[in-house]
PDB file of C-alpha atoms in Angstrom:
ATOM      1  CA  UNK A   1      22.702  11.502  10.275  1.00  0.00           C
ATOM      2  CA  UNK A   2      22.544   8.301   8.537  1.00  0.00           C
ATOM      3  CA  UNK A   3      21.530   7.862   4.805  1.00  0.00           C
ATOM      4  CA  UNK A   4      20.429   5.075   3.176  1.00  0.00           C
ATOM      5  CA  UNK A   5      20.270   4.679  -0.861  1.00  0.00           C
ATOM      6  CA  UNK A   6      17.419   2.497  -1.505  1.00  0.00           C
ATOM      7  CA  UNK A   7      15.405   1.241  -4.354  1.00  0.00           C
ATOM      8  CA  UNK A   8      11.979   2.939  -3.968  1.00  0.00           C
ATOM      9  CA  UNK A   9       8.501   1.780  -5.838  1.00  0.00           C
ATOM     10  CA  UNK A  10       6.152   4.951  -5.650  1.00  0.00           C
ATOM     11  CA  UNK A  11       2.401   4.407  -6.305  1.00  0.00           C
ATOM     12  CA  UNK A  12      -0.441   6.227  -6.431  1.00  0.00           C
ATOM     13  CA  UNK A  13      -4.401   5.181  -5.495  1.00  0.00           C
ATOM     14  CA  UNK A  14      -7.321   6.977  -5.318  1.00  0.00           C
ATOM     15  CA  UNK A  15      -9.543   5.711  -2.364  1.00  0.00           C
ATOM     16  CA  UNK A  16     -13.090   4.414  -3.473  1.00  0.00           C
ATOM     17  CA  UNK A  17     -15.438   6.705  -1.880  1.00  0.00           C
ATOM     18  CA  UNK A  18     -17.517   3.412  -0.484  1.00  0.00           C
ATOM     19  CA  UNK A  19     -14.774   3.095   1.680  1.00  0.00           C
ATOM     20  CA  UNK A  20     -14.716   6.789   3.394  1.00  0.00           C
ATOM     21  CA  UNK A  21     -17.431   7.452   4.545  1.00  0.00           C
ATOM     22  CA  UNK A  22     -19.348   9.486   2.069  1.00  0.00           C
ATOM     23  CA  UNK A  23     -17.846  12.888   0.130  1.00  0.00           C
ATOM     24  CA  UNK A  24     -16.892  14.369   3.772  1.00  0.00           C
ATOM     25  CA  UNK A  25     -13.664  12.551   4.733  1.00  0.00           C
ATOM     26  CA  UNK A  26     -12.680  12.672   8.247  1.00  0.00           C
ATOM     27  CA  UNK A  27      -9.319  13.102   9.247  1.00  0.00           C
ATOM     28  CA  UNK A  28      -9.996  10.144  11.413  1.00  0.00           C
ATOM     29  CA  UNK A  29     -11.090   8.007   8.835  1.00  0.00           C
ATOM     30  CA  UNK A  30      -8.344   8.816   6.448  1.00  0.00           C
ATOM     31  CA  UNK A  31      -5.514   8.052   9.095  1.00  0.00           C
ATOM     32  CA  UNK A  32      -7.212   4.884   9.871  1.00  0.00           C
ATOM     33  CA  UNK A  33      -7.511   3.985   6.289  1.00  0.00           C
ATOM     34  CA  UNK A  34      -3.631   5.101   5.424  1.00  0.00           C
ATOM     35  CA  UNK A  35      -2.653   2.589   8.840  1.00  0.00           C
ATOM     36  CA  UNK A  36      -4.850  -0.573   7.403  1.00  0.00           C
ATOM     37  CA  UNK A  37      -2.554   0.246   3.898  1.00  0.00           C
ATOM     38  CA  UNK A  38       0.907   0.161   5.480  1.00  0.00           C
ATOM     39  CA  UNK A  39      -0.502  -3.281   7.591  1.00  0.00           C
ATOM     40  CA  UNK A  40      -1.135  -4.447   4.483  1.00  0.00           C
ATOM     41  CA  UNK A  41       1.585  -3.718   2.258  1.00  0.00           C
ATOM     42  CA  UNK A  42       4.075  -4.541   6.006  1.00  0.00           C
ATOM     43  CA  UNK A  43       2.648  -8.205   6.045  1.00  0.00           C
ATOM     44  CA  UNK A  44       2.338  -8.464   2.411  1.00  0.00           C
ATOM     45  CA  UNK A  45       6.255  -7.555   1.591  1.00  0.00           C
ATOM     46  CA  UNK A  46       7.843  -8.541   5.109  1.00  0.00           C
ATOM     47  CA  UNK A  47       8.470 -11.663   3.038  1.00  0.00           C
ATOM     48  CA  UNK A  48      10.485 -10.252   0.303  1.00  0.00           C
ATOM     49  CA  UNK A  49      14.540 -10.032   0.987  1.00  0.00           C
ATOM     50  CA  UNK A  50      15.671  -6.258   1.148  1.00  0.00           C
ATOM     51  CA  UNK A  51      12.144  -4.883   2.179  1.00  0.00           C
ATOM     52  CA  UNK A  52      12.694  -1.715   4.884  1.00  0.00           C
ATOM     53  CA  UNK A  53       9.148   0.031   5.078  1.00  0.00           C
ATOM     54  CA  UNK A  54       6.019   1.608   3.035  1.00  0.00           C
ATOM     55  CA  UNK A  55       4.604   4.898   3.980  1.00  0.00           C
ATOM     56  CA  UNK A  56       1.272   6.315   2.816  1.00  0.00           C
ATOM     57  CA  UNK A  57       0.839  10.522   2.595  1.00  0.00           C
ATOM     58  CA  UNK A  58      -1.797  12.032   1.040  1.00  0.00           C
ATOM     59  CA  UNK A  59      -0.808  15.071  -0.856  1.00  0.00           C
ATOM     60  CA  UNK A  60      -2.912  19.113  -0.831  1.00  0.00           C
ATOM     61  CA  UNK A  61      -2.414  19.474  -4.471  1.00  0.00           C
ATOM     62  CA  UNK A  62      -3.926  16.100  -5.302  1.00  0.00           C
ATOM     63  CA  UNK A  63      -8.140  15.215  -4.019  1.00  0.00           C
ATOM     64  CA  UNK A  64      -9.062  14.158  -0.887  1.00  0.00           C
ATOM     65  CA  UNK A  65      -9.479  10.584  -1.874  1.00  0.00           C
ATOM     66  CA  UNK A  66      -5.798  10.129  -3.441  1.00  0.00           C
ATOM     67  CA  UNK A  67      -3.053   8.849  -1.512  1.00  0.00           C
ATOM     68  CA  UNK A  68       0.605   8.497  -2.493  1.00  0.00           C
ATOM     69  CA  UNK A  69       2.519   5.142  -1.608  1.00  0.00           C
ATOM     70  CA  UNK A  70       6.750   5.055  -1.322  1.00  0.00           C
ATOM     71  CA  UNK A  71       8.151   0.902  -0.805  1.00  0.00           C
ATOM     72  CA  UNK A  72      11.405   0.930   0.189  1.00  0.00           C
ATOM     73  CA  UNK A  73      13.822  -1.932  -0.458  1.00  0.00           C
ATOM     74  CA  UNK A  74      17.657  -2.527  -0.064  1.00  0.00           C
ATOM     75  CA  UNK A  75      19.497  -1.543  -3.217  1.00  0.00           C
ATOM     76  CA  UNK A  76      21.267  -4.572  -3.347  1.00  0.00           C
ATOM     77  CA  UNK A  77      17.364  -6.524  -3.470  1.00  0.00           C
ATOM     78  CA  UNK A  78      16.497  -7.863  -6.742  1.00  0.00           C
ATOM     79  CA  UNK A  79      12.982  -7.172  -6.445  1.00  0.00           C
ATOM     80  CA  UNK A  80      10.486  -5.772  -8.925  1.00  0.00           C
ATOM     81  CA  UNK A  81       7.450  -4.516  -9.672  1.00  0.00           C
ATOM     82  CA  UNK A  82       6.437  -8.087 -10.412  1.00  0.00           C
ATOM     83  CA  UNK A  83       7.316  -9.418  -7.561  1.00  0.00           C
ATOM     84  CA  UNK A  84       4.969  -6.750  -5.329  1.00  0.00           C
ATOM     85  CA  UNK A  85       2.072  -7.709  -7.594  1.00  0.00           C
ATOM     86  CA  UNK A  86       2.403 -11.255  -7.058  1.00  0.00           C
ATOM     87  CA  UNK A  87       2.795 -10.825  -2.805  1.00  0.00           C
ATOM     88  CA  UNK A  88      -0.079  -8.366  -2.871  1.00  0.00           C
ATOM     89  CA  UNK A  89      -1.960 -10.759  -4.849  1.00  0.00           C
ATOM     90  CA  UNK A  90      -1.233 -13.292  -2.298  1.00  0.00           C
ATOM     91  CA  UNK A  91      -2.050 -11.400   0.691  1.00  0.00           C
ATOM     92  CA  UNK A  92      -5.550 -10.696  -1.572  1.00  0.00           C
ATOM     93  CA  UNK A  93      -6.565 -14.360  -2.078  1.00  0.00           C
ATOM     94  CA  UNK A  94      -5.667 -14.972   1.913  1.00  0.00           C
ATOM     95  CA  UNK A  95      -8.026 -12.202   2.792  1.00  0.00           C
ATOM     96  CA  UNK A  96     -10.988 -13.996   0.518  1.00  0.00           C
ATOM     97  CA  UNK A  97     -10.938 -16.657   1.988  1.00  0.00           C
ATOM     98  CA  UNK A  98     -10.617 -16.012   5.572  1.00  0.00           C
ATOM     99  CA  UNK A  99     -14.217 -16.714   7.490  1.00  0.00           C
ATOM    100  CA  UNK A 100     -13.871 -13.665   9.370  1.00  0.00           C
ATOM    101  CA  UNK A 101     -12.710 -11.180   6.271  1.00  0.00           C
ATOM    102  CA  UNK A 102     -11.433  -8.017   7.948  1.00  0.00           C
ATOM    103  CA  UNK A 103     -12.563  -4.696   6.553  1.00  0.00           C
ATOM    104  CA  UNK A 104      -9.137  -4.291   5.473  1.00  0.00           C
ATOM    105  CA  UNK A 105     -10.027  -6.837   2.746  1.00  0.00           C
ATOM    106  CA  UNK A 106     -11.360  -4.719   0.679  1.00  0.00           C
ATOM    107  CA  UNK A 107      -8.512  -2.151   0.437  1.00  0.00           C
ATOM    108  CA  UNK A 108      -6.151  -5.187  -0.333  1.00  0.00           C
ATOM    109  CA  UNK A 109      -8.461  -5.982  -3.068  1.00  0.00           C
ATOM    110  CA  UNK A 110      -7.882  -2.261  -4.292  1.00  0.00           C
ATOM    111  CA  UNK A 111      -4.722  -2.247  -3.736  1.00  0.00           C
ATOM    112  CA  UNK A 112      -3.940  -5.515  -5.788  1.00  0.00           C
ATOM    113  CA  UNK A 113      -5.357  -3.663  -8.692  1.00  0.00           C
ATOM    114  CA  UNK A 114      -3.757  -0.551  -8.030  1.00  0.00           C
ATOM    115  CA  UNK A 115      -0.279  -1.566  -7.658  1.00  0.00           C
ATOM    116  CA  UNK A 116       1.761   0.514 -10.149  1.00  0.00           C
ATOM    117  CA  UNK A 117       5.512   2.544 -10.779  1.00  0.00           C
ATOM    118  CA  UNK A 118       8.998   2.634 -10.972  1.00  0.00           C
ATOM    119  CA  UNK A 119      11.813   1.604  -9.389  1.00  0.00           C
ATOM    120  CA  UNK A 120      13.759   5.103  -8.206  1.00  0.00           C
TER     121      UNK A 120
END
């Protein structure tokens, strides 16, 4: 088994409920949503040296519109919580301004806003 000690940025969001669907969340539409977040936060820090992965989980103890979010980076990255605000604010102003504005816009939008945590 191999272990890696990385430097983690947890966040969490709640969904807006324009973007499910209405107050009956599917488990489709939840998945769906929780894929277009890791797209985004993939392409937004692919860029930044020492980036591994993000995952997105919701959690039973939390509501159905709250997701958790867990960045991974080397240990040895110098990256902060500055620098994920700035690429997610990046990957934001790309998405306005694209002619054909994926649907996924709007959660980058959220999700520039949202952006919050420590370094673990």
């Amino acid at each position: 088994m191999l272990f890696l000690v990385v430097r983690t940025f947890l966040g969490h969001i709640e969904i807006p409920w324009s973007l499910l669907d209405g107050a009956d969340v599917k488990d489709s539409t939840l998945r769906q949503i929780k894929d277009d977040i890791v797209r985004i936060l993939n392409s937004s820090f692919s860029t930044i040296s020492g980036y591994y992965q993000s995952t997105v989980s919701s959690d039973s103890h939390i509501s159905g519109n709250s997701l958790i979010i867990q960045n991974l980076f080397s240990l040895e990255s110098n990256v902060t919580m500055y620098d994920l605000q700035r690429s997610l604010q990046s990957y934001a102003r790309v998405c306005e301004t694209s002619p054909d504005r994926p649907t996924s816009c709007a959660l980058a939008l959220h999700l520039q806003h949202r952006v919050q945590g420590n370094a673990t």
